[in-house]
Each structure stands twice: as structure tokens, then as C-alpha cells.
GROMACS .gro file of C-alpha atoms in nm:
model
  270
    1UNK     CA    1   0.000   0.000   0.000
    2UNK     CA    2   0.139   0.354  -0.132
    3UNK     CA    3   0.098   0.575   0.203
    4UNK     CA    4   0.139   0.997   0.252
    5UNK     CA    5   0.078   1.118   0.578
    6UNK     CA    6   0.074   1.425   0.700
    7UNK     CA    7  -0.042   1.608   1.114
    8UNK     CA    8  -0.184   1.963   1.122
    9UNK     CA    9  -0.352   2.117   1.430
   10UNK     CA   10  -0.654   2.012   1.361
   11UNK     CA   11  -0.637   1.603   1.200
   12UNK     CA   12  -0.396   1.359   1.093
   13UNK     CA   13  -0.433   1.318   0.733
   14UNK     CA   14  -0.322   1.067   0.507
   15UNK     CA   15  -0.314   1.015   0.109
   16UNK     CA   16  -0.397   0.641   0.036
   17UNK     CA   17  -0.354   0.439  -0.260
   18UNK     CA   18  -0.587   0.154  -0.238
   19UNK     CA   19  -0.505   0.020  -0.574
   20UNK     CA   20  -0.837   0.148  -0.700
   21UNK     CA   21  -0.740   0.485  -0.652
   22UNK     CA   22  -0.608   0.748  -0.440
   23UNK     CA   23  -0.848   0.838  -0.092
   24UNK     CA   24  -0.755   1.113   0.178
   25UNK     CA   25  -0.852   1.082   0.536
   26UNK     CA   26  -0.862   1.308   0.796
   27UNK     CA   27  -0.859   1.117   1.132
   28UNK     CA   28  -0.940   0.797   0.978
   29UNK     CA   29  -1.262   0.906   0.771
   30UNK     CA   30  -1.230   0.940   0.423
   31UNK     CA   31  -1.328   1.256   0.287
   32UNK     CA   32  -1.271   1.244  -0.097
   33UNK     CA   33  -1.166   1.034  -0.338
   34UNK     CA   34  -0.877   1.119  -0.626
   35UNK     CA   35  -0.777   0.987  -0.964
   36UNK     CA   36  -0.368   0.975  -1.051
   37UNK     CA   37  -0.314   1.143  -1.368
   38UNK     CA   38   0.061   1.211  -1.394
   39UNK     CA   39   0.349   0.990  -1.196
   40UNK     CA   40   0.745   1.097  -1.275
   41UNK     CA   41   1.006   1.001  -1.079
   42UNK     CA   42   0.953   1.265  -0.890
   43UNK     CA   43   0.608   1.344  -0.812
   44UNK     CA   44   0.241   1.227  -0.810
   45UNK     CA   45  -0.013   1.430  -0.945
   46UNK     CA   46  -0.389   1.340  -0.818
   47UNK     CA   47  -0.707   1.507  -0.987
   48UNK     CA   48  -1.016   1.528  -0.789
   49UNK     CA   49  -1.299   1.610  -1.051
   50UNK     CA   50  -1.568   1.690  -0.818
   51UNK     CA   51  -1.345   2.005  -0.712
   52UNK     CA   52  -1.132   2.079  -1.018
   53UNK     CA   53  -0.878   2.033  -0.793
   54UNK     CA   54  -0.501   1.889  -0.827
   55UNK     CA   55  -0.256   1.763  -0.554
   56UNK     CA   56   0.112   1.705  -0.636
   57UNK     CA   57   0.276   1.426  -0.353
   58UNK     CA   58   0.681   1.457  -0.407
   59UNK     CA   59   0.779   1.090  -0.430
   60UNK     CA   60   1.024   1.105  -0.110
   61UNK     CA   61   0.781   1.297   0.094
   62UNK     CA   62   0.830   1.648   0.183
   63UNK     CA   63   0.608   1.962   0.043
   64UNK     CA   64   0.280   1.911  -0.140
   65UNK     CA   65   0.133   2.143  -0.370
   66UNK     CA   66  -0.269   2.226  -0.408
   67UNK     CA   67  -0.427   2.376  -0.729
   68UNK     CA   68  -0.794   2.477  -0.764
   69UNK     CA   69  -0.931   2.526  -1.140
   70UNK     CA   70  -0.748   2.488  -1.452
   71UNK     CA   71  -0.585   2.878  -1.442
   72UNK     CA   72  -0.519   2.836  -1.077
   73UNK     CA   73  -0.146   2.878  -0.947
   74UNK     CA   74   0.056   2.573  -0.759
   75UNK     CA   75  -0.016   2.688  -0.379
   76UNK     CA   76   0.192   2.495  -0.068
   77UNK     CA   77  -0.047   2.237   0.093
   78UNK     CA   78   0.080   1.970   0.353
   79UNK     CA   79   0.436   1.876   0.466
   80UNK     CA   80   0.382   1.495   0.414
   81UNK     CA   81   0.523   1.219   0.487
   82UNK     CA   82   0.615   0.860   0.262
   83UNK     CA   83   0.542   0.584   0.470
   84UNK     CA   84   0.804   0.275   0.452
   85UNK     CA   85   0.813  -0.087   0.471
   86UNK     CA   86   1.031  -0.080   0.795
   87UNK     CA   87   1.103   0.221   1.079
   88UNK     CA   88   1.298   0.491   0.957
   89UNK     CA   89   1.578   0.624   1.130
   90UNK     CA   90   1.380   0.948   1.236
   91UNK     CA   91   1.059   0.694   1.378
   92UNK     CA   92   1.334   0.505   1.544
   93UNK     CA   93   1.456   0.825   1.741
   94UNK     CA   94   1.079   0.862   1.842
   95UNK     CA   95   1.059   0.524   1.990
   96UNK     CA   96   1.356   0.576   2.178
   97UNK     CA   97   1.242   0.919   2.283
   98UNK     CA   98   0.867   0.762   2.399
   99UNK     CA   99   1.020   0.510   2.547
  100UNK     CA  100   1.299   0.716   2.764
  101UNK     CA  101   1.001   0.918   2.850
  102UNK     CA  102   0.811   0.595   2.966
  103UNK     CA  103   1.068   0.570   3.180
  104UNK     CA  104   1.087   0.836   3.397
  105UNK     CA  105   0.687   0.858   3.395
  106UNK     CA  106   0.698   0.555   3.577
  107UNK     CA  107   1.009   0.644   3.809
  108UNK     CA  108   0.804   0.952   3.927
  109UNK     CA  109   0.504   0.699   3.971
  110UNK     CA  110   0.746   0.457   4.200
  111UNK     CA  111   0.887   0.771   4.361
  112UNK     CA  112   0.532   0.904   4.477
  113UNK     CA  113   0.410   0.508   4.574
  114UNK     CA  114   0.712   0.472   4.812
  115UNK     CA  115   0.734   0.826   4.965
  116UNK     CA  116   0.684   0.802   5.302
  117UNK     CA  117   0.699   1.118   5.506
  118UNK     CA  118   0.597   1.139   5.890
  119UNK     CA  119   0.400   1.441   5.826
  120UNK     CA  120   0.168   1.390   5.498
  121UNK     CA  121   0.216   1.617   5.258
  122UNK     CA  122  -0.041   1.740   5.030
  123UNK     CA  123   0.122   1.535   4.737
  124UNK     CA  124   0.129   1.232   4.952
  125UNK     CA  125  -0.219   1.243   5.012
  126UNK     CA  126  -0.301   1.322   4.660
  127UNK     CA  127  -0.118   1.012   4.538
  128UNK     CA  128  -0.324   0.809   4.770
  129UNK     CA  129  -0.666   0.948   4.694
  130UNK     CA  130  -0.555   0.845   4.347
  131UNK     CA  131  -0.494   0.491   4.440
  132UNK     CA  132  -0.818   0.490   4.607
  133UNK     CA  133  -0.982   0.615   4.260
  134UNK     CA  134  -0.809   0.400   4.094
  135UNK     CA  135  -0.699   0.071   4.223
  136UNK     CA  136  -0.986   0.063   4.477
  137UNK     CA  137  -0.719   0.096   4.787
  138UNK     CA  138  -0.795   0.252   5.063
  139UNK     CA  139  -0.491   0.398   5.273
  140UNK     CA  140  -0.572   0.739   5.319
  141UNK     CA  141  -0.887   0.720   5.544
  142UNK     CA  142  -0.787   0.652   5.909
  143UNK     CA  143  -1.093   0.484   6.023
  144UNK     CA  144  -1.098   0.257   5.709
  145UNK     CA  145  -1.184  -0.153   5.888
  146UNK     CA  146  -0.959  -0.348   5.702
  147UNK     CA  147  -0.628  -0.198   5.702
  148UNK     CA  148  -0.416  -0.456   5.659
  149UNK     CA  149  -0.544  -0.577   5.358
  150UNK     CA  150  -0.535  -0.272   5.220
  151UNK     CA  151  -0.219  -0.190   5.317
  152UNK     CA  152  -0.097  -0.573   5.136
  153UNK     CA  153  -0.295  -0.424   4.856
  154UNK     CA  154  -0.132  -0.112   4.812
  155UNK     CA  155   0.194  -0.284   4.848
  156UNK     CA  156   0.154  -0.493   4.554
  157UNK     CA  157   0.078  -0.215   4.359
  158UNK     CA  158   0.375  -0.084   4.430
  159UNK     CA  159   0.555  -0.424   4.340
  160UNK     CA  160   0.387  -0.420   4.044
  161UNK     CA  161   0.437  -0.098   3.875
  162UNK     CA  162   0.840  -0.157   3.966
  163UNK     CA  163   0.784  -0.465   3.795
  164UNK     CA  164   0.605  -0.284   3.486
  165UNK     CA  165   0.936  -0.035   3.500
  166UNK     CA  166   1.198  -0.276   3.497
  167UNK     CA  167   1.064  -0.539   3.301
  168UNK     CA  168   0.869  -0.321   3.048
  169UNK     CA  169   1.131  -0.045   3.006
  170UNK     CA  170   1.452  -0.127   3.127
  171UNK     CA  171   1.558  -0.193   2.764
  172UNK     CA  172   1.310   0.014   2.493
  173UNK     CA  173   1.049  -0.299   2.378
  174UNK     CA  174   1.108  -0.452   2.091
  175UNK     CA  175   0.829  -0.245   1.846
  176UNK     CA  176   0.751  -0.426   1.477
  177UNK     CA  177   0.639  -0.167   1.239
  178UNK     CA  178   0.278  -0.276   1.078
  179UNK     CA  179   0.237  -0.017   0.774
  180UNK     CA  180  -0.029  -0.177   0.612
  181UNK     CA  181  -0.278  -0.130   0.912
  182UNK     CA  182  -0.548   0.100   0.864
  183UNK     CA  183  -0.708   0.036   1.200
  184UNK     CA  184  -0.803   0.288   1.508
  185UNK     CA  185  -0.509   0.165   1.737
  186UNK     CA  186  -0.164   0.349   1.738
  187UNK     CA  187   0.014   0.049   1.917
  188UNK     CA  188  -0.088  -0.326   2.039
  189UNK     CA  189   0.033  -0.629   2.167
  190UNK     CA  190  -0.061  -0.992   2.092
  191UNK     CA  191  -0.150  -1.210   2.414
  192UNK     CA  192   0.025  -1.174   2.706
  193UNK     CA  193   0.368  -1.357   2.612
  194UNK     CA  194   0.475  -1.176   2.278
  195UNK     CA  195   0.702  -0.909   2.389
  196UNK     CA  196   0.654  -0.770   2.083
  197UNK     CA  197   0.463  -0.426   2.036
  198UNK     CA  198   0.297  -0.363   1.757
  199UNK     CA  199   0.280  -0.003   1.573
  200UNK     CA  200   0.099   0.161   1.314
  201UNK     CA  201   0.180   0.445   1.076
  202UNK     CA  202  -0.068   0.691   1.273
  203UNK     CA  203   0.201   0.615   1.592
  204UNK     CA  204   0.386   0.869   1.491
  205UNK     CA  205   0.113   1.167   1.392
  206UNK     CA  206  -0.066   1.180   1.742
  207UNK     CA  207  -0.043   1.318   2.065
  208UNK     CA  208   0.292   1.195   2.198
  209UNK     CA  209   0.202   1.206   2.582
  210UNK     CA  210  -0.081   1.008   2.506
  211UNK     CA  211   0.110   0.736   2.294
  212UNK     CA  212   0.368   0.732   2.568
  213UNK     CA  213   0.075   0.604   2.809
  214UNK     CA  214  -0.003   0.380   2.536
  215UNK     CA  215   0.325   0.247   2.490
  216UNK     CA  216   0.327   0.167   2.889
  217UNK     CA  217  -0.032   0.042   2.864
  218UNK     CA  218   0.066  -0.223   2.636
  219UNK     CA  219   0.394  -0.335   2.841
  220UNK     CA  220   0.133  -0.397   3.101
  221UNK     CA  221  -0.052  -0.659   2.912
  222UNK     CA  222   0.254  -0.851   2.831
  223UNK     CA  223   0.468  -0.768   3.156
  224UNK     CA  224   0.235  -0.834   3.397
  225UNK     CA  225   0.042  -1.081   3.212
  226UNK     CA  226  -0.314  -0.929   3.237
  227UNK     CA  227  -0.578  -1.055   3.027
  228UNK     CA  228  -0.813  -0.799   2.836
  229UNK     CA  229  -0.967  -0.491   3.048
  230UNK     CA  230  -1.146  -0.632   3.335
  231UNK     CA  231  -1.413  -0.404   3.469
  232UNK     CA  232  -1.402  -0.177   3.101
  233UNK     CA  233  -1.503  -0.437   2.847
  234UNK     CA  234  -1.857  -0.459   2.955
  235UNK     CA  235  -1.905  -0.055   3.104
  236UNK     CA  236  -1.675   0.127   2.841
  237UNK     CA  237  -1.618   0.381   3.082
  238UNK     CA  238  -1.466   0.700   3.039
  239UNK     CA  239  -1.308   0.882   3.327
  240UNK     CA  240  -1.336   1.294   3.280
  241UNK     CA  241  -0.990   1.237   3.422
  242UNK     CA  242  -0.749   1.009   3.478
  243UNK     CA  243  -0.726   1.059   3.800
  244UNK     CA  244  -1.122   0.987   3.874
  245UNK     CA  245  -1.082   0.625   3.782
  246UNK     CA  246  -1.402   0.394   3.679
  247UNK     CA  247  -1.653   0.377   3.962
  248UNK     CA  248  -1.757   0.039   3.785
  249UNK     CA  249  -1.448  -0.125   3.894
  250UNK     CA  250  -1.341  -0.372   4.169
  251UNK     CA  251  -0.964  -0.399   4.316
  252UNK     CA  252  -0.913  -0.729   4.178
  253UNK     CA  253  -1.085  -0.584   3.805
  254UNK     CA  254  -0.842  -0.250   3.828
  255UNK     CA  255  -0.559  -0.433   3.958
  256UNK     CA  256  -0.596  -0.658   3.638
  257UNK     CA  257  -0.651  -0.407   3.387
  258UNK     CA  258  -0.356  -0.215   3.226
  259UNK     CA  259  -0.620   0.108   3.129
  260UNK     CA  260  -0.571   0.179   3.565
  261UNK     CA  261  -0.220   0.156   3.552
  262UNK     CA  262  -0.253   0.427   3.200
  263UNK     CA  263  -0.447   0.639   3.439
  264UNK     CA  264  -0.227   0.655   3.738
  265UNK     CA  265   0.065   0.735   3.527
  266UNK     CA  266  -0.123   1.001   3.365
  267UNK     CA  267  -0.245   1.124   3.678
  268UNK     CA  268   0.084   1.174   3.823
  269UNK     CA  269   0.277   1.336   3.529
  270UNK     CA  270   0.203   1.678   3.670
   0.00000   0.00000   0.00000
């Protein structure tokens, strides 16, 4: 598949050839549909007869040029982007930039687990209120009945996110590059043994704090071997926040389910 993508403010866009023809998308919808009418070595010209409009792709990637109407002049449109078989050495910096940053995201969430003050601070008590919204565990309340367990609870949280850090990011995963894939998802595993993680072309047009709590997302599934998104499958629930967690949940569902540990990373990057 011949693939041009470009990001603006407002969409990621993409010029498709299907083998039928050439489509553009903006955010995954197709909006309009063009015919190829000139191909040098150089550049692709595209004619979209419902518009009298051209678009000129340069081969390698780089500028694209717009023109309206026959008389019209050649006007700049998108910076875009060839997509490859395999990474190139630009989407490999990137990965190695998400994943360094994956790294100390979850450092600071370790940090804030295991800080311990005798007087609680404000940011102590925030991090717990978070667990509580979270992973269900109640530390913060002092009159709260079973405080043991909670307390066993919150410690294998803590276990487990070091876990998720050292196993997950010590060494930047090993990503596979899936350019053919047209789908919603910027990044996936398969199962919970392939270390593998999988990434699309739109990986590298989208938010990058958000793919970063992707990328650790995914490490969850295969790193701490949960199954699915117990608790979210059924209830598809939004938080306004990361930091509200779903009220839908259990412990043992959010403990399970690498969306909670997405959220309490997220919640803590400020």
C-alpha cells in the first residue's frame, strides 16, 4: 500500500492508494476520493474532478502542492510524509524518545508510591486518593476496617508498577512496524507472552504524551500478564480524568486491567 501522511492542528491526514485509486482521510474518515493522472520520478499528481482540484505528492515525501481550477497557481499544501516498509531512522529516534520518557513517567510513579513522610504532605495524600480512585485501595482514610489488607494491597501495587518499570522499560520494547494497518489503534500487543509491540503508521502523527501512556499500557498486558480490560469491556467507561478512575471497577478488576495503571501514570505526570 502507497501511504502519505501528513499532522496539522486540527487532524492527521493521510493520502492512500488503495489500488483502486487514491483516498484522503482526515482522522481515519475518508473525505474524498482522487484519480492519478501524472506519476514521474519525482512526483504524483492526483485530480479530484468533483473540485477541479489537483494535488502534487513529491515521491520522497516532503512539500505538497494544491491547485484549484485549470488557471489556478501551484499553492503549498501539507508537509507529508512517505510511509516505509520498515522504521525509519527518524521513527526510530521517536521510539527511543517515547520510550525514555516511559521511563521516567513511571520512576516519578514509583517515587510518589514509596514516599513516606511522617508528616503527609499534600502530594502524599493526593497520590493516595488516586490509588483509592483507581486501584480501589484505601490507605488514606484513618478509620478505614480493614487496614491490613489494604495496606498488602497497596503494596503490591507498588511491586507491580516496579515490575512494569523494569521489566517493560529497562531496555526500549522490541516495536515491529505494521504499515499496512489502517485500523483505530496506534500500538498493540498480541497475548500476554509476545514481547513484541505492535505499531501503526498513525504512531507517529498523534499526541505523543498520550502514545507514551499507550506504549506503557501495552507493556502492562505482556509484563504483567493481564488478560483484556477487566471491569471496562462490559461498562466502556470513560473517566473525565485520569485521576477519577471507573466507579464500575473492583480492586481485583483494576488491579488486572492495564487502562488503571494508563491512568495513574497520567495522573501523576504533573
Amino acid at each position: 500500500m502507497e501511504r502519505y501522511m501528513y499532522r496539522i492542528p486540527q487532524w492527521n491526514g493521510e493520502f492512500r492508494n488503495t489500488g483502486a485509486g487514491w483516498e484522503e482521510y482526515q482522522n481515519g474518515v475518508r473525505v474524498v476520493g482522487f484519480v492519478e493522472q501524472i506519476r514521474t520520478a519525482d512526483w504524483i499528481t492526483l485530480f479530484d474532478g468533483s473540485r477541479t482540484l489537483w494535488v502534487s505528492l513529491p515521491v520522497a515525501g516532503g512539500q505538497s502542492f494544491v491547485q484549484v481550477g485549470t488557471a489556478g497557481p501551484w499553492a503549498p499544501l501539507y508537509h507529508v510524509d512517505r510511509i516505509e516498509r520498515t522504521f525509519t531512522p527518524a521513527q526510530l529516534t521517536i521510539l527511543r524518545n517515547d520510550s525514555a520518557t516511559a521511563r521516567a513517567q513511571l520512576d516519578r510513579v514509583i517515587h510518589r508510591l514509596t514516599e513516606n513522610p511522617i508528616h503527609p504532605t499534600a502530594v502524599l495524600t493526593k497520590t493516595r486518593q488516586l490509588v483509592k480512585n483507581i486501584f480501589k485501595i484505601n490507605v488514606i482514610d484513618p478509620d478505614v476496617p480493614d487496614l491490613p489488607v489494604q495496606a498488602f494491597n497497596y503494596a503490591n501495587l507498588v511491586a507491580e508498577f516496579k515490575t512494569l518499570r523494569s521489566a517493560g522499560f529497562d531496555s526500549d520494547p522490541t516495536f515491529v512496524f505494521e504499515p499496512d494497518y489502517t485500523g483505530p489503534l496506534q500500538a498493540w500487543v498480541i497475548g500476554t507472552t509476545d514481547p513484541l509491540v505492535h505499531i501503526s503508521p498513525n504512531h507517529f502523527y498523534m499526541d505523543r504524551p498520550n502514545l507514551v501512556i499507550t506504549l506503557i499500557h501495552e507493556r502492562a498486558h505482556t509484563v504483567l500478564r493481564l488478560q483484556g480490560h477487566p471491569g471496562w469491556d462490559d461498562n466502556q467507561f470513560i473517566p473525565p480524568t485520569p485521576g477519577e478512575g471507573s466507579p464500575f471497577m473492583t480492586h481485583d478488576q483494576a488491579i488486572k486491567n492495564p487502562y488503571c495503571y494508563e491512568w495513574l501514570t497520567a495522573a501523576m505526570r504533573d
